[in-house]
XYZ file of C-alpha atoms in Angstrom:
667
model
C -70.182 -13.968 -126.826
C -69.905 -17.739 -127.059
C -67.714 -18.838 -129.984
C -67.981 -21.960 -132.105
C -64.771 -23.817 -132.839
C -65.770 -23.848 -136.510
C -65.004 -20.058 -136.603
C -61.316 -20.938 -136.381
C -59.490 -22.339 -139.440
C -58.305 -25.489 -137.720
C -59.846 -26.191 -134.309
C -57.081 -26.597 -131.790
C -58.977 -29.334 -130.008
C -57.943 -31.864 -132.654
C -54.369 -31.798 -131.313
C -53.163 -33.380 -128.132
C -52.444 -31.228 -125.039
C -48.661 -30.951 -125.621
C -49.112 -29.657 -129.164
C -51.922 -27.365 -128.035
C -49.606 -25.792 -125.460
C -46.979 -24.994 -128.092
C -49.614 -23.447 -130.356
C -51.069 -21.404 -127.472
C -47.619 -20.142 -126.395
C -46.911 -18.979 -129.956
C -50.283 -17.201 -130.176
C -49.888 -15.552 -126.769
C -46.378 -14.287 -127.590
C -47.884 -12.689 -130.700
C -50.796 -11.252 -128.696
C -48.351 -9.748 -126.190
C -47.128 -7.415 -128.959
C -50.596 -6.825 -130.444
C -50.583 -9.461 -133.211
C -53.560 -11.729 -133.583
C -52.840 -15.502 -133.557
C -54.509 -18.519 -135.178
C -56.455 -19.535 -132.095
C -56.382 -16.270 -130.071
C -58.411 -13.453 -131.601
C -58.149 -9.761 -130.600
C -61.284 -7.607 -130.563
C -60.778 -3.826 -130.138
C -63.820 -1.816 -129.019
C -63.581 1.726 -130.346
C -65.224 4.803 -128.832
C -64.902 6.967 -125.732
C -64.367 3.929 -123.501
C -61.887 2.071 -125.663
C -61.228 -1.511 -124.611
C -59.657 -4.742 -125.824
C -60.968 -8.298 -125.456
C -59.447 -11.670 -126.351
C -61.217 -14.745 -127.653
C -59.806 -18.269 -127.682
C -60.823 -21.384 -129.554
C -63.415 -23.048 -127.285
C -62.050 -26.437 -128.219
C -58.792 -25.584 -126.454
C -57.863 -27.578 -123.394
C -59.536 -26.000 -120.374
C -56.341 -25.860 -118.310
C -54.565 -24.074 -121.155
C -57.514 -21.677 -121.519
C -57.284 -20.698 -117.845
C -53.545 -20.052 -118.041
C -53.961 -18.039 -121.249
C -56.683 -15.873 -119.699
C -54.305 -14.981 -116.869
C -51.848 -13.511 -119.378
C -54.467 -11.654 -121.470
C -54.559 -8.584 -119.099
C -50.886 -8.022 -119.904
C -51.629 -8.211 -123.621
C -54.564 -5.868 -123.181
C -52.417 -3.340 -121.278
C -49.821 -3.361 -124.072
C -52.417 -2.657 -126.737
C -54.001 0.175 -124.746
C -50.649 1.779 -123.923
C -49.426 1.445 -127.494
C -52.616 3.011 -128.844
C -52.255 5.891 -126.330
C -48.648 6.503 -127.386
C -49.633 6.706 -131.042
C -52.581 9.056 -130.445
C -50.894 11.326 -127.897
C -47.744 11.797 -129.938
C -49.686 14.023 -132.296
C -48.971 17.749 -132.435
C -52.250 18.847 -130.844
C -51.862 16.732 -127.687
C -49.555 19.104 -125.851
C -46.057 19.025 -124.409
C -46.907 16.992 -121.305
C -48.612 14.270 -123.343
C -45.684 14.279 -125.766
C -43.233 13.766 -122.901
C -45.439 11.125 -121.265
C -45.775 9.285 -124.568
C -42.016 9.348 -125.054
C -41.532 7.821 -121.599
C -44.156 5.162 -122.334
C -42.509 4.382 -125.658
C -39.180 3.843 -123.899
C -40.925 1.578 -121.389
C -42.586 -0.430 -124.164
C -39.206 -0.982 -125.773
C -38.093 -2.725 -122.574
C -41.323 -4.702 -122.558
C -40.871 -5.767 -126.181
C -37.297 -6.773 -125.392
C -38.676 -9.049 -122.662
C -41.146 -10.576 -125.152
C -38.309 -11.147 -127.629
C -36.285 -12.963 -124.949
C -39.273 -15.144 -124.094
C -39.768 -15.939 -127.771
C -36.106 -16.897 -128.041
C -36.528 -19.284 -125.107
C -39.609 -20.694 -126.809
C -37.702 -21.343 -130.053
C -35.106 -23.190 -128.036
C -37.858 -25.319 -126.532
C -37.249 -24.057 -123.021
C -40.545 -22.226 -122.388
C -43.765 -23.728 -121.120
C -47.072 -21.882 -120.707
C -46.632 -22.036 -116.968
C -43.124 -20.594 -117.360
C -44.457 -17.841 -119.622
C -46.984 -16.918 -116.922
C -44.175 -16.868 -114.336
C -41.862 -14.624 -116.402
C -44.700 -12.164 -117.094
C -45.371 -11.533 -113.408
C -42.833 -8.653 -112.905
C -44.361 -6.710 -115.808
C -47.975 -7.471 -114.971
C -48.437 -4.919 -112.161
C -46.580 -2.118 -113.962
C -48.458 -2.576 -117.216
C -51.795 -2.781 -115.438
C -51.129 0.414 -113.450
C -50.093 2.282 -116.601
C -53.143 1.037 -118.494
C -55.416 2.391 -115.737
C -53.731 5.801 -116.025
C -53.951 6.015 -119.802
C -57.570 4.834 -119.824
C -58.556 7.646 -117.441
C -56.503 10.135 -119.434
C -58.112 9.017 -122.698
C -61.668 8.973 -121.395
C -61.354 12.514 -119.964
C -59.054 13.823 -122.708
C -56.541 14.990 -120.100
C -53.593 17.182 -120.954
C -51.061 19.334 -119.133
C -51.370 19.472 -115.360
C -54.329 17.044 -115.365
C -52.019 14.273 -116.635
C -49.421 15.106 -113.982
C -52.018 15.048 -111.203
C -53.399 11.738 -112.488
C -49.930 10.161 -112.453
C -49.209 11.482 -108.973
C -52.489 10.236 -107.561
C -51.965 6.807 -109.089
C -48.441 6.660 -107.653
C -49.825 7.422 -104.186
C -52.490 4.752 -104.639
C -49.766 2.166 -105.400
C -47.760 2.938 -102.282
C -47.878 -0.768 -101.281
C -46.129 -1.886 -104.477
C -42.727 -0.239 -104.427
C -41.738 -1.213 -107.981
C -44.959 0.109 -109.517
C -44.821 3.260 -107.396
C -41.260 4.000 -108.548
C -42.279 3.430 -112.175
C -45.210 5.860 -111.890
C -42.998 8.429 -110.172
C -40.492 8.078 -113.006
C -43.296 8.597 -115.529
C -44.445 11.673 -113.612
C -40.876 12.953 -113.626
C -40.529 12.512 -117.380
C -43.936 14.025 -118.136
C -43.282 17.011 -115.855
C -40.013 17.974 -117.542
C -41.839 19.751 -120.356
C -44.121 21.470 -117.852
C -41.206 22.593 -115.710
C -39.498 24.083 -118.748
C -42.531 26.406 -119.158
C -42.368 27.189 -115.437
C -38.648 27.926 -115.664
C -39.088 30.597 -118.328
C -41.881 32.193 -116.300
C -40.054 32.439 -112.970
C -36.711 33.411 -114.537
C -37.825 35.649 -117.420
C -41.480 36.523 -116.845
C -42.424 34.983 -120.203
C -45.222 32.467 -120.840
C -43.992 30.024 -123.498
C -47.072 27.822 -123.580
C -48.092 26.923 -127.156
C -50.753 24.412 -126.056
C -52.317 26.318 -123.166
C -51.191 23.781 -120.541
C -49.639 26.186 -118.019
C -51.712 27.140 -114.966
C -51.072 30.859 -115.562
C -52.950 32.581 -118.350
C -52.216 35.926 -120.023
C -54.911 38.389 -121.059
C -53.173 40.367 -123.796
C -56.137 42.702 -124.247
C -55.231 44.430 -120.964
C -52.459 46.983 -121.454
C -50.440 48.795 -118.797
C -51.687 52.162 -120.062
C -55.175 51.352 -118.734
C -53.972 51.596 -115.117
C -54.345 55.383 -115.168
C -57.951 55.124 -116.428
C -59.344 51.835 -115.110
C -60.729 52.215 -111.581
C -60.617 48.437 -111.008
C -56.911 48.178 -111.968
C -57.660 45.070 -114.020
C -54.211 45.089 -115.607
C -52.429 44.307 -112.358
C -54.983 41.758 -111.166
C -56.051 40.119 -114.417
C -53.296 40.533 -117.015
C -51.808 37.379 -115.531
C -54.014 35.109 -113.440
C -54.254 31.556 -112.158
C -56.571 29.107 -113.858
C -57.922 25.710 -112.875
C -55.733 22.655 -113.080
C -52.685 23.524 -110.986
C -50.302 20.563 -110.558
C -50.637 19.255 -107.009
C -46.881 19.538 -106.362
C -47.105 23.279 -107.156
C -50.479 24.038 -105.532
C -49.036 25.494 -102.316
C -46.662 27.829 -104.134
C -48.810 28.783 -107.146
C -49.387 32.323 -105.854
C -45.652 32.882 -105.432
C -45.024 31.598 -108.962
C -47.662 33.957 -110.394
C -46.240 36.942 -108.518
C -42.634 36.177 -109.507
C -43.397 36.241 -113.217
C -45.546 39.371 -112.844
C -42.657 41.222 -111.197
C -40.223 40.153 -113.915
C -42.718 41.171 -116.574
C -43.028 44.668 -115.076
C -39.246 45.106 -115.177
C -39.124 43.907 -118.765
C -41.905 46.367 -119.684
C -39.752 49.107 -118.136
C -36.834 48.163 -120.355
C -34.927 46.912 -117.316
C -32.515 44.066 -118.008
C -33.760 41.120 -115.965
C -30.888 38.766 -115.224
C -31.255 36.168 -112.491
C -27.892 35.633 -110.731
C -26.223 32.371 -111.869
C -26.180 30.995 -108.339
C -29.962 31.186 -108.273
C -30.591 30.140 -111.853
C -30.984 26.464 -111.042
C -32.686 24.340 -113.643
C -36.277 23.444 -112.807
C -36.161 20.288 -114.905
C -36.861 17.905 -112.048
C -38.831 17.652 -108.878
C -38.811 15.153 -106.073
C -39.131 14.564 -102.383
C -36.151 16.834 -101.647
C -38.264 19.830 -102.757
C -35.260 21.488 -104.386
C -37.551 22.976 -107.018
C -39.424 24.832 -104.274
C -36.198 26.422 -103.068
C -35.407 27.518 -106.618
C -38.843 29.130 -106.990
C -38.541 30.925 -103.642
C -35.080 32.212 -104.583
C -36.438 33.491 -107.918
C -39.314 35.240 -106.131
C -36.956 36.879 -103.648
C -34.760 38.143 -106.483
C -37.661 39.445 -108.616
C -39.358 41.103 -105.654
C -36.196 42.841 -104.485
C -35.236 44.005 -107.975
C -38.652 45.478 -108.766
C -38.925 47.160 -105.382
C -35.503 48.773 -105.801
C -36.373 49.820 -109.357
C -39.595 51.568 -108.298
C -38.115 53.101 -105.160
C -34.781 54.223 -106.581
C -35.133 54.851 -110.309
C -38.767 55.995 -110.283
C -38.670 57.558 -106.780
C -41.987 56.230 -105.491
C -41.582 57.768 -102.042
C -40.791 61.163 -103.566
C -43.917 60.962 -105.727
C -46.028 60.042 -102.710
C -44.592 62.973 -100.774
C -45.432 65.266 -103.674
C -48.998 63.941 -103.823
C -49.296 64.591 -100.104
C -48.250 68.228 -100.643
C -51.021 68.854 -103.149
C -53.869 66.373 -102.757
C -53.668 66.227 -98.964
C -52.849 69.958 -98.656
C -49.607 69.367 -96.790
C -48.276 72.641 -98.243
C -51.023 75.231 -98.204
C -49.297 78.357 -99.543
C -50.032 77.501 -103.177
C -53.663 76.805 -102.275
C -54.170 80.227 -100.650
C -52.750 81.954 -103.706
C -54.790 79.781 -106.052
C -58.061 80.391 -104.201
C -57.391 84.128 -104.355
C -56.728 84.315 -108.086
C -59.325 81.683 -109.084
C -62.105 82.981 -106.846
C -64.323 84.219 -109.660
C -63.888 81.126 -111.800
C -64.589 78.764 -108.888
C -67.807 80.637 -108.094
C -69.304 79.505 -111.430
C -71.421 76.432 -111.971
C -69.407 73.281 -112.814
C -70.557 73.142 -116.438
C -69.672 76.822 -116.950
C -66.110 76.591 -115.642
C -63.150 76.758 -118.006
C -60.848 73.960 -116.886
C -58.075 75.369 -119.094
C -58.252 78.698 -117.294
C -58.218 76.996 -113.905
C -55.200 74.963 -114.993
C -53.301 78.081 -116.033
C -54.165 79.762 -112.721
C -53.042 76.644 -110.845
C -49.752 76.604 -112.769
C -49.256 80.259 -111.871
C -49.919 79.553 -108.190
C -47.516 76.603 -108.208
C -44.715 78.508 -109.932
C -44.939 81.584 -107.725
C -45.009 79.805 -104.354
C -42.809 77.366 -102.447
C -44.318 74.538 -104.508
C -41.982 75.479 -107.375
C -39.140 73.827 -105.430
C -40.888 70.457 -105.797
C -39.438 68.621 -108.849
C -42.786 66.894 -109.444
C -45.148 69.900 -109.273
C -45.762 69.846 -113.025
C -47.693 66.607 -112.600
C -50.550 68.403 -110.794
C -53.669 68.984 -112.903
C -57.190 70.401 -112.404
C -60.423 68.458 -112.446
C -63.967 69.801 -112.141
C -66.516 67.113 -111.358
C -70.226 67.403 -112.149
C -71.699 66.238 -108.843
C -71.327 66.965 -105.150
C -69.052 65.000 -102.848
C -71.938 63.116 -101.252
C -73.329 62.010 -104.593
C -69.880 61.040 -105.871
C -69.305 58.866 -102.818
C -72.595 57.125 -103.482
C -71.664 56.261 -107.066
C -68.172 54.856 -106.464
C -68.234 51.096 -106.183
C -66.380 48.919 -103.651
C -66.111 51.700 -101.067
C -67.169 50.256 -97.725
C -69.688 53.003 -97.036
C -71.600 52.475 -93.790
C -75.361 52.472 -94.179
C -77.287 55.189 -92.391
C -79.201 53.944 -89.377
C -82.207 56.085 -90.172
C -83.848 57.548 -93.227
C -82.864 57.014 -96.831
C -79.259 56.250 -97.640
C -79.439 58.043 -100.976
C -77.196 61.103 -101.135
C -78.872 64.483 -101.273
C -77.739 66.656 -104.156
C -77.701 70.397 -103.401
C -80.080 72.482 -105.480
C -77.258 74.609 -106.847
C -73.579 73.799 -106.594
C -70.530 75.697 -107.729
C -67.064 74.592 -108.755
C -65.975 75.137 -105.162
C -67.928 71.983 -104.239
C -66.713 69.956 -107.230
C -63.170 71.200 -107.802
C -60.378 68.688 -107.381
C -56.743 68.127 -108.239
C -55.308 65.144 -110.060
C -51.806 63.879 -110.614
C -50.095 62.568 -113.749
C -48.713 59.118 -112.992
C -46.696 57.088 -115.478
C -45.804 53.400 -115.664
C -44.668 51.623 -113.497
C -45.741 53.909 -110.620
C -49.305 53.522 -111.876
C -49.204 50.036 -110.327
C -49.259 51.692 -106.890
C -50.847 55.017 -107.821
C -53.660 53.506 -109.842
C -56.881 55.208 -110.884
C -58.578 53.836 -107.773
C -55.868 55.217 -105.466
C -55.981 58.655 -107.114
C -59.787 58.690 -106.852
C -59.512 58.133 -103.103
C -56.947 60.942 -102.842
C -59.330 63.215 -104.742
C -62.230 62.445 -102.404
C -60.107 63.463 -99.419
C -58.885 66.577 -101.271
C -62.415 67.732 -102.114
C -63.450 67.476 -98.481
C -60.354 69.321 -97.249
C -60.584 71.947 -99.989
C -64.188 72.807 -99.184
C -63.386 72.981 -95.466
C -60.600 75.431 -96.326
C -63.074 77.463 -98.374
C -65.520 77.596 -95.454
C -62.681 78.653 -93.159
C -61.680 81.468 -95.526
C -65.247 82.748 -95.742
C -65.650 82.724 -91.966
C -62.291 84.473 -91.591
C -63.580 87.155 -93.946
C -66.672 87.582 -91.809
C -64.552 87.689 -88.658
C -62.349 90.402 -90.168
C -65.463 92.433 -90.951
C -66.511 92.129 -87.323
C -63.053 93.140 -86.167
C -63.137 96.135 -88.506
C -66.145 97.612 -86.722
C -65.048 96.471 -83.269
C -64.010 100.013 -82.235
C -67.504 101.250 -82.912
C -70.183 101.150 -80.279
C -72.253 98.131 -81.365
C -73.616 97.079 -77.994
C -77.232 96.078 -78.099
C -77.093 95.296 -81.805
C -77.046 92.026 -83.710
C -73.347 92.543 -84.450
C -72.244 91.667 -80.922
C -74.290 88.459 -81.011
C -73.126 87.751 -84.530
C -69.494 88.141 -83.484
C -69.868 85.364 -80.905
C -71.577 83.110 -83.440
C -68.831 83.778 -85.970
C -66.234 82.832 -83.400
C -68.065 79.565 -82.616
C -68.293 78.686 -86.307
C -64.598 79.391 -86.786
C -63.716 77.176 -83.857
C -65.886 74.407 -85.299
C -64.294 74.496 -88.745
C -60.786 74.877 -87.289
C -61.391 71.927 -84.949
C -62.573 69.877 -87.914
C -59.537 70.818 -90.021
C -57.192 70.100 -87.123
C -58.757 66.677 -86.669
C -58.557 65.843 -90.386
C -54.951 66.913 -90.820
C -53.210 66.315 -87.503
C -55.217 63.439 -86.056
C -56.067 61.480 -89.202
C -53.825 62.180 -92.175
C -50.482 62.871 -90.466
C -50.323 59.877 -88.084
C -51.642 57.459 -90.714
C -49.187 58.870 -93.250
C -46.223 58.279 -90.938
C -47.353 54.712 -90.256
C -47.630 54.034 -93.993
C -44.331 55.735 -94.775
C -42.470 53.602 -92.233
C -44.130 50.457 -93.547
C -43.135 51.282 -97.108
C -39.501 51.477 -96.051
C -39.680 47.961 -94.633
C -41.854 46.450 -97.407
C -40.430 43.347 -99.095
C -42.478 43.421 -102.296
C -44.486 45.723 -104.511
C -47.677 43.931 -103.432
C -46.911 44.878 -99.826
C -46.413 48.469 -100.959
C -49.819 48.426 -102.686
C -51.395 46.861 -99.599
C -49.931 49.440 -97.178
C -50.826 52.328 -99.490
C -54.414 51.138 -99.970
C -54.745 50.556 -96.231
C -53.635 54.156 -95.608
C -56.186 55.556 -98.068
C -59.050 53.408 -96.794
C -58.297 54.334 -93.200
C -58.116 58.035 -94.052
C -61.396 57.866 -95.954
C -63.158 56.285 -92.998
C -61.603 58.470 -90.311
C -62.299 61.583 -92.400
C -66.013 60.628 -92.182
C -66.229 60.074 -95.947
C -67.470 56.505 -95.472
C -69.934 57.510 -92.745
C -72.773 59.224 -94.667
C -74.865 60.080 -91.608
C -72.017 62.021 -90.018
C -70.860 63.471 -93.323
C -74.313 64.893 -94.057
C -74.301 66.591 -90.656
C -70.893 68.116 -91.318
C -71.947 69.242 -94.800
C -75.070 70.819 -93.322
C -72.972 72.703 -90.749
C -70.573 73.894 -93.463
C -73.495 75.085 -95.571
C -74.856 77.062 -92.617
C -71.429 78.608 -92.039
C -71.233 79.712 -95.670
C -74.735 81.202 -95.600
C -73.968 83.029 -92.382
C -70.603 84.353 -93.644
C -72.148 85.639 -96.867
C -75.046 87.279 -95.040
C -72.827 88.903 -92.420
C -70.300 90.241 -94.905
C -73.075 91.684 -97.064
C -74.794 93.294 -94.058
C -71.687 94.996 -92.660
C -70.256 96.044 -96.021
C -73.600 97.480 -97.194
C -73.912 99.424 -93.925
C -70.453 100.923 -94.387
C -71.167 101.870 -97.996
C -74.257 103.854 -96.929
C -72.023 106.324 -95.143
C -69.259 107.688 -97.428
C -67.227 110.931 -97.030
C -68.656 113.837 -98.973
C -65.548 115.925 -99.383
C -61.830 115.857 -98.520
C -60.680 117.671 -95.337
C -57.200 119.211 -95.294
C -56.239 120.686 -91.915
C -55.437 118.314 -89.037
C -57.878 119.837 -86.533
C -60.720 119.638 -88.977
C -59.548 116.152 -89.945
C -59.735 114.850 -86.349
C -63.159 116.374 -85.878
C -64.277 114.908 -89.183
C -63.030 111.444 -88.224
C -64.847 111.620 -84.911
C -67.978 112.808 -86.653
C -67.614 110.108 -89.290
C -67.110 107.410 -86.641
C -70.183 108.557 -84.804
C -72.235 108.630 -87.953
C -71.004 105.154 -88.980
C -71.846 103.810 -85.539
C -75.321 105.257 -85.830
C -75.755 103.750 -89.298
C -74.600 100.324 -88.067
C -76.881 100.552 -85.042
C -79.818 101.463 -87.201
C -79.015 98.685 -89.696
C -78.122 95.856 -87.309
C -80.324 96.896 -84.452
C -83.542 96.137 -86.267
C -85.630 93.240 -85.053
C -85.434 91.491 -88.425
C -81.625 91.390 -88.394
C -81.543 90.233 -84.766
C -84.062 87.494 -85.573
C -81.945 86.398 -88.488
C -78.805 86.121 -86.337
C -80.709 84.287 -83.612
C -82.097 81.898 -86.213
C -78.590 81.161 -87.511
C -77.406 80.638 -83.943
C -80.280 78.336 -83.039
C -79.914 76.166 -86.147
C -76.140 76.011 -85.798
C -76.397 75.037 -82.125
C -78.955 72.359 -82.883
C -76.903 70.829 -85.701
C -73.727 71.025 -83.652
C -75.379 69.360 -80.690
C -76.827 66.667 -82.955
C -73.405 66.032 -84.497
C -71.781 65.881 -81.079
C -74.265 63.330 -79.776
C -73.884 61.126 -82.876
C -70.093 61.281 -82.587
C -70.250 60.367 -78.913
C -72.536 57.379 -79.515
C -70.563 56.222 -82.570
C -67.176 56.482 -80.878
C -67.691 53.104 -79.203
C -67.826 51.340 -82.571
C -65.412 53.796 -84.225
C -62.881 54.783 -81.512
C -61.172 57.413 -83.668
C -64.355 59.528 -83.529
C -63.711 60.187 -79.831
C -61.086 62.798 -80.764
C -63.448 64.654 -83.057
C -66.287 64.363 -80.533
C -64.088 65.905 -77.865
C -63.164 68.797 -80.156
C -66.751 69.429 -81.269
C -68.193 69.182 -77.774
C -65.380 71.412 -76.554
C -66.427 74.044 -79.085
C -70.020 73.860 -77.902
C -69.123 74.113 -74.232
C -66.876 77.122 -74.790
C -69.555 78.775 -76.923
C -72.154 78.287 -74.228
C -69.818 79.731 -71.657
C -69.384 82.976 -73.603
């Protein structure tokens, strides 16, 4: 805006140049500390983009006007910085802004001291306008650089790490001006002290002392450690403490380590463990610089926290012992309790899932555990019963984040059996307390249960086939040639070899070797996150190699198991009903009569069996079982052989299955 000299009280143009210079110097010295003069007016533009302009009497000598305008940017910078200091010193601005404002205030004191010295020289008559311009030069670059920073900070309402990043970036941009660069680095240092004090408490105590929300780690207090045993996603461990946007650039590369360090310390504090960082490592994080000493302090704190937590979980809470106990029960490492349990809980397990009394099953399980070798395990009381409501295939389809392979043909939806019993849905669980629930989370236990259900049902099929085989062996002495029993005996043997080959593969070629790999890795793990990683890797690998993530193969195996159960039930009923038809009519006392009676009884029983199992209907039934079993087995073998190129571990199972088929065909 063009000004008229009449807007000023006394136009400066009425004085000669020498007097004008003295008046201008006096006004500029006042403007340098934010005071409006007689012939230099200050206009402050308020709003988001706050700015300051200066207006001079147009009647002023042109040479003096040009010199004055060269000094106005310094005056403008002072006013902007001073306004920033006043506004950012308020309570709501945050610790970093408070510290930055304090550093700026100290800098302005030096600036005002310079202005006072110049004014003193002016009073002594030793200062010209040209001299004033000369003496302002050292401050000009520093004030201008700071004004750029505070303008950006004000316009974007920066706080916390955003202010630190802005200062750092500006310091890098001024690399050619060493004095300005050093000033900006000093400002960054002062502003970061408050931030580093928050960081220090986090990496040394696991506590977030962040009243203004400036720290790059946030705490979700709604997530409690007790949820780990119920929450499948384990949100507590992953989301109770998490990184947020706005990480200071000098901490960006080590932010993950900082987060993990505090998490570890927090776990120990939650356990009531006294967390005390050794004095040699408890270096103050109140400064940072090119020597990167602060990084060494953070790494030392991480190493301490990681080692302490790992020792606490391994030694005091006996993680490896708990894992070994879980292996005994959920991976059927010790089978004596299971045999006893399946014997005494047979009737209850034969019910439908919604008709089963879980309390009764639990009492029977406790009885089996206390009366077998499992009672020597100090952790056996943590084993509990669970009866699900759906089959294994359907359960696998409903669990999220399992990397289930899609079937190459047909629908991928799981097929639910028409009628299922508790034998298909029974599972064990394990009581896990904090802090072991970090490793043995709900997700990990769910994966253990999936493997258990598959193993448990395979064991059930094996028991039923063994029962059928014993029935065959019981009538072996009888003359059953030419009947369905001889054919049925061979089929029973083939089915037993199939289920035994499957169990051998699951236990000795999948679970055992993978368990030993994991166990050795856990001994050499350096942090609890490595323990979680190795444990999850073990479970995921077992799930895949046990066919649980391969629905096409799993459906084939389930179909074969179903056929084995149908065959075993049919065979046992047929033989037992045939034996019951012929029962002794009266006791025989003398030995001669007894021998004759036994021979007569054996002959009669043989005739009854021949008449029962020699019928065309029974033979057709056995042949039908044999044909369907052979077809399914051959189909499974071919799928395993073709899939073993993509999944090499299937080659072992394919060899076992195909070996069963070849031996069966050679009989």
